[in-house]
Amino acid sequence: MLTNEVMYKALVDKDPVYEGAFIAAVKTTGIFCRPTCTAKKPKLENVEFLTTIKEAVQKGYRPCKVCRPLEKPGETPAFISGILQELEADTGLRFRDEDLVRRGVEPSRIRRWFLKNHGITFHAFQRMSRINAAFKKIQDGATVTDAAFGSGYESLSGFAESFKALIGVSPSHSRDKRIIHVTQLETPLGTMFAGAVEEGVCLLEFADRKILEQELKALKQLLNANIIPGDHPHFAVLRQQLEEYFEGRRKVFSVPLLMPGTEFQQAVWQLLQTVAYGEVRTYKKQATILQRPDAVRAVAHANGMNRISILVPCHRIISEDGSLTGYGGGIWRKQWLLDLEKKYLHG
């Protein structure tokens, strides 16, 4: 559970997993911080843990100038947004350090932002974006030559080498491959990873989920795809709907989903989506509805293999005795989500 001891340890460790889960207000300074603040840590007895920024402000605390808790973590700065829009409009465009300097942008600043939010440098992001654009052109019927030069490459050999290093096959053999775009989302329960393909969102998982790497590998195999950090139109819808959910303004999600798996797994995941907001069911009830009353453990296992948290609400499934068990994101998150839905059920 999210006790004071757990939150204090997260504050001391600057643990990004707890970003958004709580606010740390320091009584001796009158300042409130996010969990990842790098400022000197106060003693536990001098910290008041709060749920929201609104609560901190109402109690008279001021925002920390080091961690800037009023800013959304991961939010793209305006100067970066403009550059990304240009790259999206012209897939052959390439920003070098000198180009950034001419625009008044410090290259190290944009590099740090990309490393922090995407785990790659800005130049690596550009290379991935160019290959991604070329890959899509080839899948849409363009020749390898047109795709290469149309994406800003000056030689076919350099393009082929970069393409194979990223996609795993040569450009001429790539028509049956596709890309899973992945990105990070900041939520009140910590950082989450999202993945999307053309059909819909295929991944929404907490960053500290122990089997996250296994889930990504499974998706690569099931979808015959490569995983590349980057944006996708589904992410904008996902972000908006998650924000509405956490604020109690959304009870049903409409963003399209893709859930590859066995026939049994898909049946369990589809059934999960019939458990209404604010309600709970037992694993046994799920098995009975599936006409597999003796398969409670199999249902529980398939429930645990769900790769799309919150949207496919496996947190609404509880044990026969009413206890909260079997949630990959952690029991404290399961309790938090159930409490949230109970709070806004009739709102």
PDB file of C-alpha atoms in Angstrom, residues 84 87 91 93-97 100 107 110-116 118-133 153 162-163 165-167 227-231:
ATOM      1  CA  LEU A  84       8.673  17.936 -34.349  1.00  0.00           C
ATOM      2  CA  LEU A  87       9.893  16.914 -39.122  1.00  0.00           C
ATOM      3  CA  THR A  91      10.180  13.469 -43.642  1.00  0.00           C
ATOM      4  CA  LEU A  93      14.226  17.217 -43.175  1.00  0.00           C
ATOM      5  CA  ARG A  94      17.216  16.839 -40.863  1.00  0.00           C
ATOM      6  CA  PHE A  95      18.246  19.140 -38.030  1.00  0.00           C
ATOM      7  CA  ARG A  96      21.974  19.267 -37.295  1.00  0.00           C
ATOM      8  CA  ASP A  97      23.438  20.942 -34.221  1.00  0.00           C
ATOM      9  CA  LEU A 100      19.418  24.125 -33.849  1.00  0.00           C
ATOM     10  CA  PRO A 107      21.597  21.124 -28.762  1.00  0.00           C
ATOM     11  CA  ILE A 110      17.018  19.042 -26.679  1.00  0.00           C
ATOM     12  CA  ARG A 111      19.330  16.016 -26.320  1.00  0.00           C
ATOM     13  CA  ARG A 112      18.673  15.819 -22.574  1.00  0.00           C
ATOM     14  CA  TRP A 113      14.927  16.118 -23.068  1.00  0.00           C
ATOM     15  CA  PHE A 114      14.822  13.249 -25.558  1.00  0.00           C
ATOM     16  CA  LEU A 115      17.028  11.057 -23.387  1.00  0.00           C
ATOM     17  CA  LYS A 116      14.829  11.690 -20.370  1.00  0.00           C
ATOM     18  CA  HIS A 118      12.263   8.724 -24.864  1.00  0.00           C
ATOM     19  CA  GLY A 119      15.532   7.076 -23.859  1.00  0.00           C
ATOM     20  CA  ILE A 120      17.251   8.135 -27.079  1.00  0.00           C
ATOM     21  CA  THR A 121      19.037  11.239 -28.358  1.00  0.00           C
ATOM     22  CA  PHE A 122      17.359  13.744 -30.664  1.00  0.00           C
ATOM     23  CA  HIS A 123      19.570  12.698 -33.585  1.00  0.00           C
ATOM     24  CA  ALA A 124      18.733   9.026 -32.975  1.00  0.00           C
ATOM     25  CA  PHE A 125      15.064  10.021 -32.953  1.00  0.00           C
ATOM     26  CA  GLN A 126      15.507  11.756 -36.317  1.00  0.00           C
ATOM     27  CA  ARG A 127      17.149   8.663 -37.809  1.00  0.00           C
ATOM     28  CA  MET A 128      14.342   6.470 -36.535  1.00  0.00           C
ATOM     29  CA  SER A 129      11.730   8.881 -37.874  1.00  0.00           C
ATOM     30  CA  ARG A 130      13.330   8.945 -41.329  1.00  0.00           C
ATOM     31  CA  ILE A 131      13.532   5.150 -41.472  1.00  0.00           C
ATOM     32  CA  ASN A 132       9.978   4.939 -40.168  1.00  0.00           C
ATOM     33  CA  ALA A 133       8.780   7.280 -42.937  1.00  0.00           C
ATOM     34  CA  TYR A 153      19.183   9.778 -47.629  1.00  0.00           C
ATOM     35  CA  SER A 162      20.453   1.956 -41.516  1.00  0.00           C
ATOM     36  CA  PHE A 163      17.150   0.394 -42.499  1.00  0.00           C
ATOM     37  CA  ALA A 165      19.858  -2.174 -38.473  1.00  0.00           C
ATOM     38  CA  LEU A 166      16.565  -0.742 -37.266  1.00  0.00           C
ATOM     39  CA  ILE A 167      13.889  -2.863 -38.951  1.00  0.00           C
ATOM     40  CA  ILE A 227       9.295  -1.508 -31.789  1.00  0.00           C
ATOM     41  CA  ILE A 228      10.330   2.094 -32.351  1.00  0.00           C
ATOM     42  CA  PRO A 229       9.958   5.085 -29.990  1.00  0.00           C
ATOM     43  CA  GLY A 230       7.766   7.698 -31.605  1.00  0.00           C
ATOM     44  CA  ASP A 231       4.364   9.305 -31.807  1.00  0.00           C
TER      45      ASP A 231
END
